[in-house]
Amino acid sequence: MEAFQDNKALQELMQRSDFANRLNASKTSYSQMGIQLQTVPNEKCAFAECDGSGVLHYINWTKKADAIENPTKYYMKDHEIEWTEKCKCVDQSEFERKVTSSGIPVKYSKAKVHGFGIDCYKKSESQTAARIAKQMAINYVEKYEELLSFKKNGLYLYSTTKGSGKTRLASSIANGLIKLHKQSVLFLKATDISPQVRKTYKKDSESTEEDVLRAFRNVDVLIIDDLAVSTEKDFTEDLIGRILDYRMDKGAVTIITSNKTIDELKEHFPKGIIASRVKKMCYEVLMPEESVRDEEAEQENREFENLLFGKNEGA
Ligand SMILES: Nc1ncnc2c1ncn2[C@@H]1O[C@H](COP(=O)(O)OP(=O)(O)OP(=O)(O)O)[C@@H](O)[C@H]1O
Ligand SMILES: [Mg+2]
Ligand SMILES: [Zn+2]
């Protein structure tokens, strides 16, 4: 226990009840057996159990004392006296690492399908659409393993209205698939696809076109956000067409958001390559035709005006 008492930072943290509770909960069962955690916890660990290294170091003092008196009894059994365990935070940070490297927008890195709002839509038909889309997303994450065996296992989230929650819902689904099904995810803005490939054509590029395409093809779940807004049509159509072709053959999951229906994709990508692939690979999901972004902005305006012009009771 001395190590704890000497540590001023830890003592300060222990003033916080949430921290103290978590720490005590993790200590009591072991300490009754004479086992003491040697790792000094700090806030770098999401669970406040380790020092952020992900390793918990324990000593069983009862056995250690016993072993000093009876060395032969414990010969070769050091692990009973002193050992390390993996902290819970290791899996948690694995999840966080996957989310950050997936390209999911930071804003949505913690979004969950269960947290998708319904009341933020004003019109009742929007709420109905949101409710259906939300339930679909929850089922999709829960029954993902079963859905994988279907050829048409992707999603196409669309609404003509911007700001209706397409990107948010797609990100929430992705977070669920990473967390519950350990899937690798790549979130691509449709407009970034061709620049990323073109970059590899430069002389000093470290990766080849093939490297980039391989990543787009082989990832478990590919999300293409805002398909059909780019102006550079021909190159993009061929490129996305090739990626989809490969993923379709593999039965890999692709989730797309767009402001166009699948049929309207033909107008944007006139060769028709993309529309026909998407039709085979993705289920069309109608998102509400109402912008939550506008409502959010208005709400923020009101709050800001309140701050600026509202009466301050304290002053
Ligand atoms: N159901 C929801 N619950 C809570 N917030 C939401 C919901 N839907 C959208 N939002 C918020 O509204 C804003 C716009 O959402 P989002 O970016 O997902 O829209 P979008 O349909 O992808 O828009 P665009 O067509 O411009 O790409 C975001 O700030 C998002 O957090
Ligand atoms: Mg979007
Ligand atoms: Zn930890």
mmCIF file of C-alpha atoms and ligand atoms in Angstrom:
data_model
loop_
_atom_site.group_PDB
_atom_site.id
_atom_site.type_symbol
_atom_site.label_atom_id
_atom_site.label_comp_id
_atom_site.label_asym_id
_atom_site.label_seq_id
_atom_site.Cartn_x
_atom_site.Cartn_y
_atom_site.Cartn_z
ATOM 1 C CA MET A 1 0.000 0.000 0.000
ATOM 2 C CA GLU A 2 2.917 2.369 0.525
ATOM 3 C CA ALA A 3 3.268 2.917 -3.170
ATOM 4 C CA PHE A 4 -0.262 4.338 -3.211
ATOM 5 C CA GLN A 5 0.160 6.588 -0.217
ATOM 6 C CA ASP A 6 3.336 8.077 -1.603
ATOM 7 C CA ASN A 7 1.710 8.968 -4.859
ATOM 8 C CA LYS A 8 0.311 12.474 -4.598
ATOM 9 C CA ALA A 9 -1.329 12.472 -8.014
ATOM 10 C CA LEU A 10 -3.129 9.293 -7.166
ATOM 11 C CA GLN A 11 -4.320 10.668 -3.865
ATOM 12 C CA GLU A 12 -5.804 13.624 -5.668
ATOM 13 C CA LEU A 13 -7.543 11.322 -8.117
ATOM 14 C CA MET A 14 -8.948 9.306 -5.236
ATOM 15 C CA GLN A 15 -10.884 12.412 -4.190
ATOM 16 C CA ARG A 16 -13.046 11.764 -7.214
ATOM 17 C CA SER A 17 -15.673 9.218 -6.284
ATOM 18 C CA ASP A 18 -15.977 7.621 -9.737
ATOM 19 C CA PHE A 19 -12.251 6.975 -9.814
ATOM 20 C CA ALA A 20 -12.097 5.726 -6.228
ATOM 21 C CA ASN A 21 -15.021 3.361 -6.777
ATOM 22 C CA ARG A 22 -13.517 1.830 -9.862
ATOM 23 C CA LEU A 23 -10.142 1.443 -8.239
ATOM 24 C CA ASN A 24 -11.533 -0.077 -5.064
ATOM 25 C CA ALA A 25 -13.784 -2.456 -6.955
ATOM 26 C CA SER A 26 -10.789 -3.786 -8.825
ATOM 27 C CA LYS A 27 -8.699 -4.121 -5.678
ATOM 28 C CA THR A 28 -10.946 -5.633 -3.032
ATOM 29 C CA SER A 29 -11.414 -9.190 -4.276
ATOM 30 C CA TYR A 30 -7.677 -9.615 -4.696
ATOM 31 C CA SER A 31 -6.559 -7.810 -1.578
ATOM 32 C CA GLN A 32 -8.580 -10.177 0.588
ATOM 33 C CA MET A 33 -6.381 -12.954 -0.751
ATOM 34 C CA GLY A 34 -3.219 -11.060 0.068
ATOM 35 C CA ILE A 35 -2.714 -10.048 -3.533
ATOM 36 C CA GLN A 36 -1.657 -6.530 -4.289
ATOM 37 C CA LEU A 37 -1.628 -4.614 -7.519
ATOM 38 C CA GLN A 38 1.831 -3.176 -8.092
ATOM 39 C CA THR A 39 0.945 -1.055 -11.075
ATOM 40 C CA VAL A 40 0.068 2.438 -9.946
ATOM 41 C CA PRO A 41 -3.105 3.402 -11.791
ATOM 42 C CA ASN A 42 -3.525 6.750 -13.447
ATOM 43 C CA GLU A 43 -5.932 8.460 -15.805
ATOM 44 C CA LYS A 44 -4.221 7.254 -18.967
ATOM 45 C CA CYS A 45 -6.155 4.008 -18.469
ATOM 46 C CA ALA A 46 -9.806 4.320 -19.500
ATOM 47 C CA PHE A 47 -10.765 2.140 -16.524
ATOM 48 C CA ALA A 48 -8.317 3.708 -14.062
ATOM 49 C CA GLU A 49 -6.858 0.287 -13.333
ATOM 50 C CA CYS A 50 -3.437 0.307 -14.961
ATOM 51 C CA ASP A 51 -0.872 3.025 -15.635
ATOM 52 C CA GLY A 52 -1.831 3.223 -19.292
ATOM 53 C CA SER A 53 0.601 0.463 -20.298
ATOM 54 C CA GLY A 54 -2.214 -2.091 -20.425
ATOM 55 C CA VAL A 55 -0.290 -4.356 -18.016
ATOM 56 C CA LEU A 56 -1.366 -5.102 -14.447
ATOM 57 C CA HIS A 57 1.417 -6.385 -12.235
ATOM 58 C CA TYR A 58 0.384 -8.357 -9.143
ATOM 59 C CA ILE A 59 2.200 -9.832 -6.163
ATOM 60 C CA ASN A 60 0.672 -12.392 -3.832
ATOM 61 C CA TRP A 61 2.371 -11.420 -0.602
ATOM 62 C CA THR A 62 1.042 -14.391 1.373
ATOM 63 C CA LYS A 63 2.633 -16.809 -1.076
ATOM 64 C CA LYS A 64 5.750 -14.720 -1.401
ATOM 65 C CA ALA A 65 6.324 -14.908 2.353
ATOM 66 C CA ASP A 66 5.549 -18.625 2.291
ATOM 67 C CA ALA A 67 7.962 -19.139 -0.585
ATOM 68 C CA ILE A 68 10.812 -17.495 1.279
ATOM 69 C CA GLU A 69 10.349 -20.008 4.074
ATOM 70 C CA ASN A 70 9.686 -23.007 1.831
ATOM 71 C CA PRO A 71 11.591 -22.351 -1.380
ATOM 72 C CA THR A 72 11.248 -25.896 -2.748
ATOM 73 C CA LYS A 73 7.445 -25.830 -2.505
ATOM 74 C CA TYR A 74 7.293 -22.965 -4.952
ATOM 75 C CA TYR A 75 10.135 -24.036 -7.181
ATOM 76 C CA MET A 76 9.243 -23.251 -10.808
ATOM 77 C CA LYS A 77 5.925 -21.754 -9.787
ATOM 78 C CA ASP A 78 6.848 -18.091 -9.847
ATOM 79 C CA HIS A 79 3.593 -17.234 -11.603
ATOM 80 C CA GLU A 80 1.673 -17.930 -8.415
ATOM 81 C CA ILE A 81 3.684 -15.343 -6.553
ATOM 82 C CA GLU A 82 4.155 -12.610 -9.087
ATOM 83 C CA TRP A 83 2.477 -12.223 -12.449
ATOM 84 C CA THR A 84 1.000 -9.822 -14.970
ATOM 85 C CA GLU A 85 -2.478 -9.603 -16.454
ATOM 86 C CA LYS A 86 -3.901 -7.746 -19.415
ATOM 87 C CA CYS A 87 -5.924 -4.684 -18.419
ATOM 88 C CA LYS A 88 -9.430 -4.187 -19.852
ATOM 89 C CA CYS A 89 -8.230 -0.991 -21.484
ATOM 90 C CA VAL A 90 -6.186 -2.945 -24.039
ATOM 91 C CA ASP A 91 -9.277 -4.114 -25.910
ATOM 92 C CA GLN A 92 -10.849 -0.706 -25.499
ATOM 93 C CA SER A 93 -7.883 1.034 -27.076
ATOM 94 C CA GLU A 94 -7.820 -1.559 -29.835
ATOM 95 C CA PHE A 95 -11.370 -0.406 -30.611
ATOM 96 C CA GLU A 96 -10.370 3.244 -30.499
ATOM 97 C CA ARG A 97 -7.392 2.617 -32.736
ATOM 98 C CA LYS A 98 -9.599 0.851 -35.244
ATOM 99 C CA VAL A 99 -12.112 3.676 -35.230
ATOM 100 C CA THR A 100 -9.505 6.394 -35.726
ATOM 101 C CA SER A 101 -7.662 4.536 -38.489
ATOM 102 C CA SER A 102 -10.926 3.735 -40.250
ATOM 103 C CA GLY A 103 -11.449 7.303 -41.431
ATOM 104 C CA ILE A 104 -14.830 7.552 -39.697
ATOM 105 C CA PRO A 105 -15.352 11.301 -39.114
ATOM 106 C CA VAL A 106 -14.146 12.247 -35.628
ATOM 107 C CA LYS A 107 -17.513 13.822 -34.964
ATOM 108 C CA TYR A 108 -19.142 10.405 -35.286
ATOM 109 C CA SER A 109 -16.412 8.276 -33.739
ATOM 110 C CA LYS A 110 -18.615 7.521 -30.736
ATOM 111 C CA ALA A 111 -22.010 7.533 -32.471
ATOM 112 C CA LYS A 112 -24.098 4.436 -31.798
ATOM 113 C CA VAL A 113 -27.101 3.052 -33.676
ATOM 114 C CA HIS A 114 -29.083 3.098 -30.444
ATOM 115 C CA GLY A 115 -28.335 6.798 -30.037
ATOM 116 C CA PHE A 116 -29.849 7.797 -33.375
ATOM 117 C CA GLY A 117 -32.387 10.512 -32.526
ATOM 118 C CA ILE A 118 -36.024 10.451 -33.641
ATOM 119 C CA ASP A 119 -37.350 13.553 -31.898
ATOM 120 C CA CYS A 120 -34.869 15.819 -33.642
ATOM 121 C CA TYR A 121 -37.048 15.531 -36.770
ATOM 122 C CA LYS A 122 -40.079 17.820 -36.724
ATOM 123 C CA LYS A 123 -42.310 16.302 -39.386
ATOM 124 C CA SER A 124 -44.114 13.140 -38.435
ATOM 125 C CA GLU A 125 -43.260 11.414 -41.727
ATOM 126 C CA SER A 126 -39.609 12.164 -41.037
ATOM 127 C CA GLN A 127 -39.901 10.597 -37.609
ATOM 128 C CA THR A 128 -41.454 7.505 -39.153
ATOM 129 C CA ALA A 129 -38.647 7.240 -41.691
ATOM 130 C CA ALA A 130 -36.057 7.800 -38.953
ATOM 131 C CA ARG A 131 -37.611 5.140 -36.758
ATOM 132 C CA ILE A 132 -37.552 2.584 -39.557
ATOM 133 C CA ALA A 133 -33.985 3.459 -40.515
ATOM 134 C CA LYS A 134 -32.869 3.253 -36.899
ATOM 135 C CA GLN A 135 -34.443 -0.172 -36.353
ATOM 136 C CA MET A 136 -32.917 -1.361 -39.598
ATOM 137 C CA ALA A 137 -29.482 -0.186 -38.413
ATOM 138 C CA ILE A 138 -29.865 -1.913 -35.042
ATOM 139 C CA ASN A 139 -30.891 -5.178 -36.726
ATOM 140 C CA TYR A 140 -28.100 -4.832 -39.240
ATOM 141 C CA VAL A 141 -25.466 -4.643 -36.511
ATOM 142 C CA GLU A 142 -27.064 -7.398 -34.426
ATOM 143 C CA LYS A 143 -27.658 -9.864 -37.246
ATOM 144 C CA TYR A 144 -24.575 -8.986 -39.226
ATOM 145 C CA GLU A 145 -23.114 -12.508 -39.214
ATOM 146 C CA GLU A 146 -26.305 -13.920 -40.725
ATOM 147 C CA LEU A 147 -26.602 -11.115 -43.265
ATOM 148 C CA LEU A 148 -23.097 -11.809 -44.521
ATOM 149 C CA SER A 149 -24.236 -14.968 -46.266
ATOM 150 C CA PHE A 150 -26.510 -12.940 -48.565
ATOM 151 C CA LYS A 151 -25.175 -11.623 -51.855
ATOM 152 C CA LYS A 152 -27.021 -8.368 -51.397
ATOM 153 C CA ASN A 153 -25.690 -7.509 -47.961
ATOM 154 C CA GLY A 154 -24.836 -3.815 -48.201
ATOM 155 C CA LEU A 155 -26.833 -0.665 -47.555
ATOM 156 C CA TYR A 156 -27.622 2.385 -49.607
ATOM 157 C CA LEU A 157 -28.761 5.244 -47.369
ATOM 158 C CA TYR A 158 -30.251 8.114 -49.301
ATOM 159 C CA SER A 159 -32.354 11.225 -49.089
ATOM 160 C CA THR A 160 -32.466 14.148 -51.469
ATOM 161 C CA THR A 161 -32.342 16.488 -48.492
ATOM 162 C CA LYS A 162 -28.896 17.218 -47.138
ATOM 163 C CA GLY A 163 -28.187 16.987 -43.425
ATOM 164 C CA SER A 164 -30.751 14.266 -42.763
ATOM 165 C CA GLY A 165 -28.446 11.946 -40.836
ATOM 166 C CA LYS A 166 -27.043 9.640 -43.545
ATOM 167 C CA THR A 167 -23.394 10.001 -42.619
ATOM 168 C CA ARG A 168 -24.209 9.794 -38.948
ATOM 169 C CA LEU A 169 -26.169 6.569 -39.324
ATOM 170 C CA ALA A 170 -23.564 4.983 -41.611
ATOM 171 C CA SER A 171 -20.840 5.839 -39.073
ATOM 172 C CA SER A 172 -22.887 4.408 -36.202
ATOM 173 C CA ILE A 173 -23.312 1.143 -38.073
ATOM 174 C CA ALA A 174 -19.572 1.056 -38.761
ATOM 175 C CA ASN A 175 -18.781 1.609 -35.078
ATOM 176 C CA GLY A 176 -21.091 -1.264 -34.182
ATOM 177 C CA LEU A 177 -19.454 -3.599 -36.695
ATOM 178 C CA ILE A 178 -16.000 -2.755 -35.380
ATOM 179 C CA LYS A 179 -16.982 -3.232 -31.788
ATOM 180 C CA LEU A 180 -19.281 -6.250 -31.965
ATOM 181 C CA HIS A 181 -17.919 -8.099 -34.964
ATOM 182 C CA LYS A 182 -14.263 -7.019 -34.989
ATOM 183 C CA GLN A 183 -14.565 -5.884 -38.594
ATOM 184 C CA SER A 184 -12.013 -3.733 -40.345
ATOM 185 C CA VAL A 185 -13.657 -0.615 -41.747
ATOM 186 C CA LEU A 186 -12.633 2.022 -44.227
ATOM 187 C CA PHE A 187 -14.681 5.170 -44.495
ATOM 188 C CA LEU A 188 -14.136 6.979 -47.776
ATOM 189 C CA LYS A 189 -15.625 10.191 -48.997
ATOM 190 C CA ALA A 190 -16.524 9.461 -52.602
ATOM 191 C CA THR A 191 -14.751 12.644 -53.677
ATOM 192 C CA ASP A 192 -11.496 11.488 -52.040
ATOM 193 C CA ILE A 193 -11.262 8.223 -53.923
ATOM 194 C CA SER A 194 -9.812 9.435 -57.189
ATOM 195 C CA PRO A 195 -7.410 11.962 -55.590
ATOM 196 C CA GLN A 196 -6.056 9.174 -53.386
ATOM 197 C CA VAL A 197 -5.423 7.033 -56.427
ATOM 198 C CA ARG A 198 -4.041 9.889 -58.514
ATOM 199 C CA LYS A 199 -1.552 10.679 -55.748
ATOM 200 C CA THR A 200 0.114 7.347 -56.409
ATOM 201 C CA TYR A 201 0.872 8.364 -60.001
ATOM 202 C CA LYS A 202 3.400 10.918 -58.769
ATOM 203 C CA LYS A 203 7.028 9.979 -59.213
ATOM 204 C CA ASP A 204 7.937 10.140 -55.537
ATOM 205 C CA SER A 205 4.857 8.302 -54.315
ATOM 206 C CA GLU A 206 5.597 5.567 -51.801
ATOM 207 C CA SER A 207 2.548 3.515 -52.655
ATOM 208 C CA THR A 208 1.244 2.266 -55.974
ATOM 209 C CA GLU A 209 -2.252 2.451 -57.410
ATOM 210 C CA GLU A 210 -2.480 -1.245 -56.689
ATOM 211 C CA ASP A 211 -1.687 -0.719 -52.962
ATOM 212 C CA VAL A 212 -4.466 1.825 -52.611
ATOM 213 C CA LEU A 213 -6.989 -0.228 -54.531
ATOM 214 C CA ARG A 214 -6.099 -3.328 -52.552
ATOM 215 C CA ALA A 215 -6.983 -1.514 -49.340
ATOM 216 C CA PHE A 216 -10.335 -0.406 -50.780
ATOM 217 C CA ARG A 217 -11.074 -3.908 -51.995
ATOM 218 C CA ASN A 218 -9.929 -6.018 -49.083
ATOM 219 C CA VAL A 219 -11.282 -4.173 -46.086
ATOM 220 C CA ASP A 220 -14.207 -6.039 -44.431
ATOM 221 C CA VAL A 221 -16.575 -3.085 -44.590
ATOM 222 C CA LEU A 222 -16.196 -0.239 -47.057
ATOM 223 C CA ILE A 223 -18.209 2.921 -46.572
ATOM 224 C CA ILE A 224 -18.534 5.317 -49.482
ATOM 225 C CA ASP A 225 -19.923 8.596 -48.254
ATOM 226 C CA ASP A 226 -21.748 11.013 -50.541
ATOM 227 C CA LEU A 227 -21.595 9.032 -53.752
ATOM 228 C CA ALA A 228 -22.415 11.054 -56.859
ATOM 229 C CA VAL A 229 -21.421 14.524 -55.811
ATOM 230 C CA SER A 230 -18.049 14.597 -57.529
ATOM 231 C CA THR A 231 -17.560 16.445 -60.781
ATOM 232 C CA GLU A 232 -14.836 14.205 -62.109
ATOM 233 C CA LYS A 233 -17.118 11.544 -63.451
ATOM 234 C CA ASP A 234 -15.342 9.271 -65.912
ATOM 235 C CA PHE A 235 -12.288 8.394 -63.902
ATOM 236 C CA THR A 236 -14.286 8.045 -60.707
ATOM 237 C CA GLU A 237 -16.877 5.834 -62.348
ATOM 238 C CA ASP A 238 -14.248 3.435 -63.649
ATOM 239 C CA LEU A 239 -12.422 3.412 -60.359
ATOM 240 C CA ILE A 240 -15.420 2.863 -58.112
ATOM 241 C CA GLY A 241 -16.749 0.381 -60.638
ATOM 242 C CA ARG A 242 -13.569 -1.686 -60.315
ATOM 243 C CA ILE A 243 -13.672 -1.572 -56.529
ATOM 244 C CA LEU A 244 -17.328 -2.592 -56.423
ATOM 245 C CA ASP A 245 -16.769 -5.377 -58.945
ATOM 246 C CA TYR A 246 -14.165 -6.953 -56.774
ATOM 247 C CA ARG A 247 -16.177 -6.567 -53.586
ATOM 248 C CA MET A 248 -19.291 -7.951 -55.248
ATOM 249 C CA ASP A 249 -17.425 -11.122 -56.244
ATOM 250 C CA LYS A 250 -16.153 -11.548 -52.705
ATOM 251 C CA GLY A 251 -19.559 -10.849 -51.156
ATOM 252 C CA ALA A 252 -17.913 -8.069 -49.103
ATOM 253 C CA VAL A 253 -20.072 -5.470 -47.386
ATOM 254 C CA THR A 254 -20.303 -1.980 -48.841
ATOM 255 C CA ILE A 255 -22.344 0.798 -47.262
ATOM 256 C CA ILE A 256 -23.088 3.886 -49.335
ATOM 257 C CA THR A 257 -24.676 7.241 -48.571
ATOM 258 C CA SER A 258 -25.989 9.520 -51.297
ATOM 259 C CA ASN A 259 -28.370 12.306 -52.180
ATOM 260 C CA LYS A 260 -29.528 10.342 -55.207
ATOM 261 C CA THR A 261 -31.609 7.199 -55.606
ATOM 262 C CA ILE A 262 -29.830 4.214 -57.107
ATOM 263 C CA ASP A 263 -31.667 4.811 -60.382
ATOM 264 C CA GLU A 264 -30.560 8.429 -60.455
ATOM 265 C CA LEU A 265 -26.954 7.267 -60.202
ATOM 266 C CA LYS A 266 -27.206 6.457 -63.898
ATOM 267 C CA GLU A 267 -27.598 10.138 -64.682
ATOM 268 C CA HIS A 268 -24.510 10.972 -62.705
ATOM 269 C CA PHE A 269 -22.359 8.059 -63.906
ATOM 270 C CA PRO A 270 -23.609 7.632 -67.459
ATOM 271 C CA LYS A 271 -21.839 4.367 -68.247
ATOM 272 C CA GLY A 272 -24.223 2.712 -65.823
ATOM 273 C CA ILE A 273 -21.436 0.663 -64.244
ATOM 274 C CA ILE A 274 -22.059 1.913 -60.752
ATOM 275 C CA ALA A 275 -25.846 1.857 -60.649
ATOM 276 C CA SER A 276 -26.006 -1.769 -61.767
ATOM 277 C CA ARG A 277 -23.404 -2.923 -59.214
ATOM 278 C CA VAL A 278 -24.966 -0.977 -56.364
ATOM 279 C CA LYS A 279 -28.353 -2.440 -57.164
ATOM 280 C CA LYS A 280 -26.979 -5.939 -56.759
ATOM 281 C CA MET A 281 -24.996 -5.199 -53.625
ATOM 282 C CA CYS A 282 -27.029 -2.778 -51.535
ATOM 283 C CA TYR A 283 -30.453 -2.384 -50.026
ATOM 284 C CA GLU A 284 -31.958 1.030 -50.502
ATOM 285 C CA VAL A 285 -32.878 2.693 -47.207
ATOM 286 C CA LEU A 286 -34.910 5.875 -47.289
ATOM 287 C CA MET A 287 -33.642 8.473 -44.863
ATOM 288 C CA PRO A 288 -35.924 11.288 -43.662
ATOM 289 C CA GLU A 289 -36.397 14.167 -46.097
ATOM 290 C CA GLU A 290 -35.630 16.706 -43.425
ATOM 291 C CA SER A 291 -32.434 18.388 -42.391
ATOM 292 C CA VAL A 292 -31.390 17.995 -38.793
ATOM 293 C CA ARG A 293 -28.378 20.124 -39.556
ATOM 294 C CA ASP A 294 -30.602 23.184 -40.110
ATOM 295 C CA GLU A 295 -32.394 22.559 -36.849
ATOM 296 C CA GLU A 296 -29.058 22.126 -35.087
ATOM 297 C CA ALA A 297 -27.778 25.383 -36.529
ATOM 298 C CA GLU A 298 -30.912 27.260 -35.530
ATOM 299 C CA GLN A 299 -30.725 25.869 -32.025
ATOM 300 C CA GLU A 300 -27.116 26.969 -31.794
ATOM 301 C CA ASN A 301 -28.038 30.434 -33.053
ATOM 302 C CA ARG A 302 -30.697 30.734 -30.387
ATOM 303 C CA GLU A 303 -28.256 29.669 -27.677
ATOM 304 C CA PHE A 304 -25.658 32.106 -28.958
ATOM 305 C CA GLU A 305 -28.138 34.975 -29.072
ATOM 306 C CA ASN A 306 -29.193 34.115 -25.561
ATOM 307 C CA LEU A 307 -25.623 34.356 -24.396
ATOM 308 C CA LEU A 308 -25.093 37.682 -26.140
ATOM 309 C CA PHE A 309 -28.400 39.429 -25.567
ATOM 310 C CA GLY A 310 -30.080 37.499 -22.792
ATOM 311 C CA LYS A 311 -30.372 38.952 -19.337
ATOM 312 C CA ASN A 312 -27.798 37.598 -16.960
ATOM 313 C CA GLU A 313 -29.383 37.117 -13.580
ATOM 314 C CA GLY A 314 -26.120 37.087 -11.697
ATOM 315 C CA ALA A 315 -24.886 40.414 -13.115
HETATM 316 N N1 LIG B 1 -31.042 11.123 -35.974
HETATM 317 C C1 LIG B 1 -30.156 12.030 -35.547
HETATM 318 N N2 LIG B 1 -29.974 12.213 -34.232
HETATM 319 C C2 LIG B 1 -29.144 13.154 -33.804
HETATM 320 N N3 LIG B 1 -28.433 13.974 -34.598
HETATM 321 C C3 LIG B 1 -28.564 13.837 -35.908
HETATM 322 C C4 LIG B 1 -29.430 12.867 -36.450
HETATM 323 N N4 LIG B 1 -29.374 12.950 -37.778
HETATM 324 C C5 LIG B 1 -28.526 13.920 -38.057
HETATM 325 N N5 LIG B 1 -28.021 14.456 -36.956
HETATM 326 C C6 LIG B 1 -27.078 15.600 -36.917
HETATM 327 O O1 LIG B 1 -27.339 16.425 -38.039
HETATM 328 C C7 LIG B 1 -26.153 16.801 -38.701
HETATM 329 C C8 LIG B 1 -26.150 16.292 -40.126
HETATM 330 O O2 LIG B 1 -26.099 14.870 -40.147
HETATM 331 P P1 LIG B 1 -25.300 14.063 -41.285
HETATM 332 O O3 LIG B 1 -23.972 14.658 -41.535
HETATM 333 O O4 LIG B 1 -25.346 12.638 -40.931
HETATM 334 O O5 LIG B 1 -26.250 14.348 -42.526
HETATM 335 P P2 LIG B 1 -26.133 13.830 -44.036
HETATM 336 O O6 LIG B 1 -27.459 13.312 -44.389
HETATM 337 O O7 LIG B 1 -24.978 12.935 -44.176
HETATM 338 O O8 LIG B 1 -25.875 15.188 -44.811
HETATM 339 P P3 LIG B 1 -25.247 15.415 -46.276
HETATM 340 O O9 LIG B 1 -26.300 15.059 -47.247
HETATM 341 O O10 LIG B 1 -24.930 16.873 -46.312
HETATM 342 O O11 LIG B 1 -24.036 14.552 -46.371
HETATM 343 C C9 LIG B 1 -25.036 16.246 -37.860
HETATM 344 O O12 LIG B 1 -24.587 17.236 -36.976
HETATM 345 C C10 LIG B 1 -25.676 15.097 -37.117
HETATM 346 O O13 LIG B 1 -25.020 14.850 -35.897
HETATM 347 MG MG MG B 2 -23.227 13.083 -45.312
HETATM 348 ZN ZN ZN B 3 -5.650 -0.074 -18.244
#
